[in-house]
Amino acid sequence: MLQIKIESYSEKAIKIHGDTKPIKDALRDAGAKFNPYLKGGPGWIASAKKRETFEAIIYSAPTSAPVNLATVTMEAPKVAQEAPKVVVHDAPVIPSTPPTPPAPPRSKRSAKFGIKDLFRILPISKNVPYAILEGNVLSYFSKIGPVHYELDATFDKVSIDASFIKDNGIPVSIQDGTATFANGMKAGATPTDSDFNINKEGALLITSGALNAFDTLKTFLGKDEMRPVMSGAYFAKGKICATDAHRLRVLEAQFESEGVILSKAALELLKHSQIKGHTKYATFEDIGVTLGEQWLIDGTFPNYEAVIPNPDNAESTLTFSKKALLPLLANALKAAHKDTKLVVLTCEGEGLNISASDLDRGTNFAATAPASGSIKVGYNAAFLIDVLKSIEADQVTIHYFGESRPSLLNLTSLLMPVMIEA
């Protein structure tokens, strides 16, 4: 009798091991990969979504000997670690899908952001390589400063090697000095006292929620190392500005501090998180956000207000639907010259013509969208798409001041035109 087992290896993977030689080709064809270094011994690793497929392959093994299939389901412990449940099917029939194990406690976060993302953005400080779990807060020292992450789960105050949390997430249980993670990994957890405390005053507390407005600023941050102040966002006079000298975006927000520049790392966190607390820097009363001094960039931000033109002085204007234009611009970008990414917008009263081409590749694109106005202008298609996506309204008006001056879009964004060759 062949002895073959299917075991839940992680949230997304299963492990198949035992007398698998007669079916190795079928396992490989179905997407399984053999790994001699798996936890618990060698075996085949495969997607958990295809579990029933692999069970069917095992039961139809090309051998006259019956197959004894053991399905091992790892269940996340609620209080103490429980032994895995083993269900043995003696009859050669395809079993029904086993019940889905309860999900382990997970930290509050948006769908695109989690503990691993936090450690990626803010790497662990080598001087303090461990983290503290206390109550419903995870605390650790990053290269920028102290960080606090609010959790759903609650723990007694313990210290854990931060690299385990970085690689495996939040433990599902901590008992008798051992932290157990959802994927089966274990790490030492040491009760700690007041000799290690990360002061939360003026530090960063990350909670759930997404600040979509800040997501729109990331595109506009400068990448020129010679101008570091433009790699952050400027907060002054109730407005937030970000620019890379080609594009500029201004948002309105309430905050107490004036003339501060937040770093890219701070904006990356603000993209996903709400931040609570109070310091003298960058406090937004309307959304409860505060950041400490370690998140700032020293320097003087350019006087962006001086380059924002008066819309009354525009040579021409163009009004159109963003939803109608964006898909056409995406196709134009594919046909545009790979260096300039030039797309030409032409409108004479009604109807907007969009065109792009690349003689080197022999590509051409032309389309028409509803619009009103009078304009002929060229833009970098990728930059124009980014600017339009950052604008909340569907109806967009471009004020055009000539190809040597930035165009003004909905009075909040600037975009430099690209010269159209005659």
Short mmCIF file of N, CA and C in Angstrom, two decimals, residues 132-218:
data_model
loop_
_atom_site.label_atom_id
_atom_site.label_comp_id
_atom_site.label_asym_id
_atom_site.label_seq_id
_atom_site.Cartn_x
_atom_site.Cartn_y
_atom_site.Cartn_z
N ILE A 132 9.01 44.50 20.64
CA ILE A 132 8.23 44.29 21.86
C ILE A 132 6.75 44.17 21.49
N LEU A 133 6.10 43.13 21.99
CA LEU A 133 4.65 42.99 21.90
C LEU A 133 4.10 43.29 23.28
N GLU A 134 3.27 44.31 23.36
CA GLU A 134 2.70 44.69 24.66
C GLU A 134 1.26 45.14 24.45
N GLY A 135 0.33 44.41 25.09
CA GLY A 135 -1.07 44.73 24.87
C GLY A 135 -1.42 44.49 23.41
N ASN A 136 -1.96 45.51 22.73
CA ASN A 136 -2.30 45.36 21.31
C ASN A 136 -1.36 46.18 20.42
N VAL A 137 -0.12 46.42 20.89
CA VAL A 137 0.82 47.23 20.14
C VAL A 137 2.14 46.48 19.94
N LEU A 138 2.62 46.47 18.70
CA LEU A 138 3.95 46.00 18.36
C LEU A 138 4.86 47.22 18.26
N SER A 139 6.00 47.19 18.97
CA SER A 139 6.94 48.31 18.95
C SER A 139 8.33 47.82 18.57
N TYR A 140 9.03 48.63 17.78
CA TYR A 140 10.42 48.30 17.46
C TYR A 140 11.14 49.56 17.00
N PHE A 141 12.47 49.51 16.99
CA PHE A 141 13.27 50.63 16.51
C PHE A 141 13.62 50.40 15.05
N SER A 142 13.33 51.40 14.24
CA SER A 142 13.72 51.36 12.83
C SER A 142 14.91 52.27 12.62
N LYS A 143 15.43 52.31 11.40
CA LYS A 143 16.54 53.19 11.09
C LYS A 143 16.13 54.65 11.18
N ILE A 144 14.82 54.91 11.06
CA ILE A 144 14.34 56.29 11.14
C ILE A 144 13.97 56.65 12.57
N GLY A 145 13.51 55.70 13.33
CA GLY A 145 13.11 55.99 14.70
C GLY A 145 12.12 54.96 15.20
N PRO A 146 11.54 55.17 16.39
CA PRO A 146 10.61 54.20 16.96
C PRO A 146 9.31 54.11 16.17
N VAL A 147 8.79 52.89 16.07
CA VAL A 147 7.55 52.63 15.34
C VAL A 147 6.63 51.81 16.22
N HIS A 148 5.36 52.11 16.18
CA HIS A 148 4.35 51.36 16.93
C HIS A 148 3.24 50.95 15.98
N TYR A 149 2.87 49.68 16.01
CA TYR A 149 1.84 49.16 15.10
C TYR A 149 0.72 48.57 15.94
N GLU A 150 -0.50 49.06 15.75
CA GLU A 150 -1.64 48.63 16.54
C GLU A 150 -2.21 47.33 15.99
N LEU A 151 -2.44 46.34 16.86
CA LEU A 151 -2.89 45.00 16.46
C LEU A 151 -4.31 44.73 16.91
N ASP A 152 -4.91 43.70 16.32
CA ASP A 152 -6.18 43.17 16.84
C ASP A 152 -5.92 42.31 18.06
N ALA A 153 -4.84 41.50 18.01
CA ALA A 153 -4.53 40.57 19.09
C ALA A 153 -3.96 41.32 20.29
N THR A 154 -4.02 40.69 21.44
CA THR A 154 -3.48 41.27 22.68
C THR A 154 -2.50 40.29 23.31
N PHE A 155 -1.32 40.80 23.71
CA PHE A 155 -0.28 39.95 24.29
C PHE A 155 0.26 40.58 25.57
N ASP A 156 0.77 39.72 26.47
CA ASP A 156 1.55 40.22 27.59
C ASP A 156 2.86 40.76 27.04
N LYS A 157 3.54 41.62 27.82
CA LYS A 157 4.73 42.28 27.32
C LYS A 157 5.88 41.28 27.17
N VAL A 158 6.29 41.03 25.92
CA VAL A 158 7.39 40.10 25.64
C VAL A 158 8.30 40.70 24.57
N SER A 159 9.54 40.22 24.54
CA SER A 159 10.51 40.61 23.53
C SER A 159 10.74 39.45 22.58
N ILE A 160 10.74 39.73 21.26
CA ILE A 160 10.96 38.71 20.23
C ILE A 160 11.96 39.25 19.22
N ASP A 161 12.79 38.37 18.70
CA ASP A 161 13.69 38.75 17.61
C ASP A 161 12.84 39.32 16.47
N ALA A 162 13.09 40.59 16.10
CA ALA A 162 12.25 41.26 15.11
C ALA A 162 12.28 40.58 13.75
N SER A 163 13.37 39.87 13.43
CA SER A 163 13.47 39.22 12.12
C SER A 163 12.40 38.15 11.96
N PHE A 164 11.98 37.49 13.07
CA PHE A 164 10.92 36.48 12.97
C PHE A 164 9.60 37.13 12.61
N ILE A 165 9.32 38.28 13.20
CA ILE A 165 8.07 38.97 12.87
C ILE A 165 8.14 39.52 11.45
N LYS A 166 9.30 39.99 11.03
CA LYS A 166 9.47 40.49 9.67
C LYS A 166 9.17 39.40 8.64
N ASP A 167 9.61 38.17 8.92
CA ASP A 167 9.46 37.08 7.94
C ASP A 167 8.13 36.35 8.06
N ASN A 168 7.56 36.30 9.27
CA ASN A 168 6.40 35.42 9.50
C ASN A 168 5.12 36.13 9.92
N GLY A 169 5.17 37.44 10.19
CA GLY A 169 3.98 38.14 10.64
C GLY A 169 3.85 38.13 12.15
N ILE A 170 2.63 38.33 12.61
CA ILE A 170 2.36 38.38 14.06
C ILE A 170 2.12 36.96 14.59
N PRO A 171 2.69 36.59 15.74
CA PRO A 171 2.42 35.26 16.30
C PRO A 171 0.94 35.05 16.57
N VAL A 172 0.49 33.80 16.42
CA VAL A 172 -0.90 33.49 16.75
C VAL A 172 -1.06 33.16 18.23
N SER A 173 0.05 32.77 18.87
CA SER A 173 -0.01 32.50 20.31
C SER A 173 1.39 32.63 20.90
N ILE A 174 1.45 32.96 22.18
CA ILE A 174 2.70 33.01 22.93
C ILE A 174 2.46 32.30 24.25
N GLN A 175 3.21 31.22 24.50
CA GLN A 175 3.01 30.45 25.72
C GLN A 175 4.31 29.78 26.13
N ASP A 176 4.60 29.84 27.43
CA ASP A 176 5.79 29.18 27.99
C ASP A 176 7.06 29.60 27.26
N GLY A 177 7.18 30.89 26.97
CA GLY A 177 8.40 31.40 26.36
C GLY A 177 8.55 31.09 24.89
N THR A 178 7.49 30.61 24.23
CA THR A 178 7.57 30.29 22.80
C THR A 178 6.44 30.98 22.05
N ALA A 179 6.83 31.71 20.99
CA ALA A 179 5.85 32.34 20.10
C ALA A 179 5.65 31.44 18.89
N THR A 180 4.39 31.12 18.57
CA THR A 180 4.06 30.27 17.43
C THR A 180 3.35 31.08 16.37
N PHE A 181 3.82 30.95 15.12
CA PHE A 181 3.26 31.71 14.00
C PHE A 181 2.31 30.84 13.19
N ALA A 182 1.52 31.47 12.34
CA ALA A 182 0.49 30.76 11.58
C ALA A 182 1.09 29.70 10.65
N ASN A 183 2.31 29.93 10.19
CA ASN A 183 2.95 28.98 9.27
C ASN A 183 3.71 27.87 9.99
N GLY A 184 3.58 27.80 11.33
CA GLY A 184 4.23 26.75 12.10
C GLY A 184 5.58 27.12 12.67
N MET A 185 6.15 28.24 12.24
CA MET A 185 7.45 28.66 12.78
C MET A 185 7.32 29.04 14.25
N LYS A 186 8.41 28.84 14.99
CA LYS A 186 8.43 29.17 16.42
C LYS A 186 9.63 30.04 16.73
N ALA A 187 9.48 30.90 17.72
CA ALA A 187 10.57 31.78 18.14
C ALA A 187 10.49 31.98 19.64
N GLY A 188 11.62 32.27 20.25
CA GLY A 188 11.64 32.53 21.69
C GLY A 188 10.99 33.87 21.99
N ALA A 189 10.21 33.88 23.05
CA ALA A 189 9.54 35.10 23.51
C ALA A 189 9.89 35.31 24.97
N THR A 190 10.60 36.38 25.28
CA THR A 190 11.11 36.61 26.64
C THR A 190 10.31 37.68 27.35
N PRO A 191 9.72 37.36 28.50
CA PRO A 191 9.04 38.42 29.27
C PRO A 191 10.03 39.55 29.56
N THR A 192 9.57 40.79 29.44
CA THR A 192 10.47 41.92 29.63
C THR A 192 9.86 42.90 30.61
N ASP A 193 10.74 43.71 31.21
CA ASP A 193 10.26 44.71 32.16
C ASP A 193 10.51 46.10 31.61
N SER A 194 10.59 47.07 32.47
CA SER A 194 10.64 48.46 32.03
C SER A 194 12.00 48.90 31.53
N ASP A 195 13.00 48.01 31.47
CA ASP A 195 14.32 48.43 31.00
C ASP A 195 14.33 48.66 29.49
N PHE A 196 13.30 48.20 28.79
CA PHE A 196 13.21 48.47 27.36
C PHE A 196 11.83 49.03 27.08
N ASN A 197 11.76 50.32 26.90
CA ASN A 197 10.49 50.96 26.58
C ASN A 197 10.70 51.92 25.41
N ILE A 198 9.82 51.87 24.43
CA ILE A 198 9.87 52.80 23.32
C ILE A 198 8.83 53.87 23.58
N ASN A 199 9.30 55.07 23.82
CA ASN A 199 8.40 56.17 24.15
C ASN A 199 7.47 56.46 22.98
N LYS A 200 6.18 56.44 23.23
CA LYS A 200 5.22 56.67 22.16
C LYS A 200 4.99 58.15 21.89
N GLU A 201 5.42 59.02 22.79
CA GLU A 201 5.23 60.45 22.59
C GLU A 201 6.11 60.95 21.45
N GLY A 202 5.51 61.50 20.43
CA GLY A 202 6.26 62.00 19.30
C GLY A 202 6.72 60.92 18.34
N ALA A 203 6.30 59.68 18.57
CA ALA A 203 6.69 58.59 17.69
C ALA A 203 5.55 58.28 16.73
N LEU A 204 5.69 57.21 15.99
CA LEU A 204 4.72 56.88 14.95
C LEU A 204 3.82 55.74 15.40
N LEU A 205 2.54 55.96 15.43
CA LEU A 205 1.58 54.90 15.75
C LEU A 205 0.77 54.62 14.49
N ILE A 206 0.91 53.42 13.95
CA ILE A 206 0.24 53.06 12.70
C ILE A 206 -1.02 52.27 13.01
N THR A 207 -2.13 52.69 12.46
CA THR A 207 -3.37 51.97 12.63
C THR A 207 -3.99 51.72 11.27
N SER A 208 -5.16 51.11 11.25
CA SER A 208 -5.78 50.78 9.98
C SER A 208 -6.34 52.02 9.30
N GLY A 209 -6.62 51.89 8.01
CA GLY A 209 -7.20 52.98 7.25
C GLY A 209 -6.27 53.41 6.14
N ALA A 210 -6.82 53.97 5.07
CA ALA A 210 -6.01 54.40 3.93
C ALA A 210 -6.23 55.88 3.68
N LEU A 211 -5.15 56.64 3.59
CA LEU A 211 -5.24 58.05 3.27
C LEU A 211 -4.94 58.20 1.78
N ASN A 212 -5.97 58.08 0.97
CA ASN A 212 -5.76 58.04 -0.48
C ASN A 212 -5.16 59.32 -1.03
N ALA A 213 -5.39 60.44 -0.36
CA ALA A 213 -4.86 61.70 -0.85
C ALA A 213 -3.34 61.66 -0.92
N PHE A 214 -2.72 61.04 0.07
CA PHE A 214 -1.27 60.99 0.09
C PHE A 214 -0.73 60.05 -1.00
N ASP A 215 -1.53 59.09 -1.38
CA ASP A 215 -1.12 58.18 -2.45
C ASP A 215 -0.91 58.96 -3.74
N THR A 216 -1.68 60.00 -3.94
CA THR A 216 -1.55 60.79 -5.17
C THR A 216 -0.28 61.61 -5.19
N LEU A 217 0.32 61.85 -4.02
CA LEU A 217 1.54 62.67 -3.96
C LEU A 217 2.79 61.89 -4.33
N LYS A 218 2.76 60.59 -4.12
CA LYS A 218 3.97 59.78 -4.31
C LYS A 218 4.51 59.91 -5.73
#
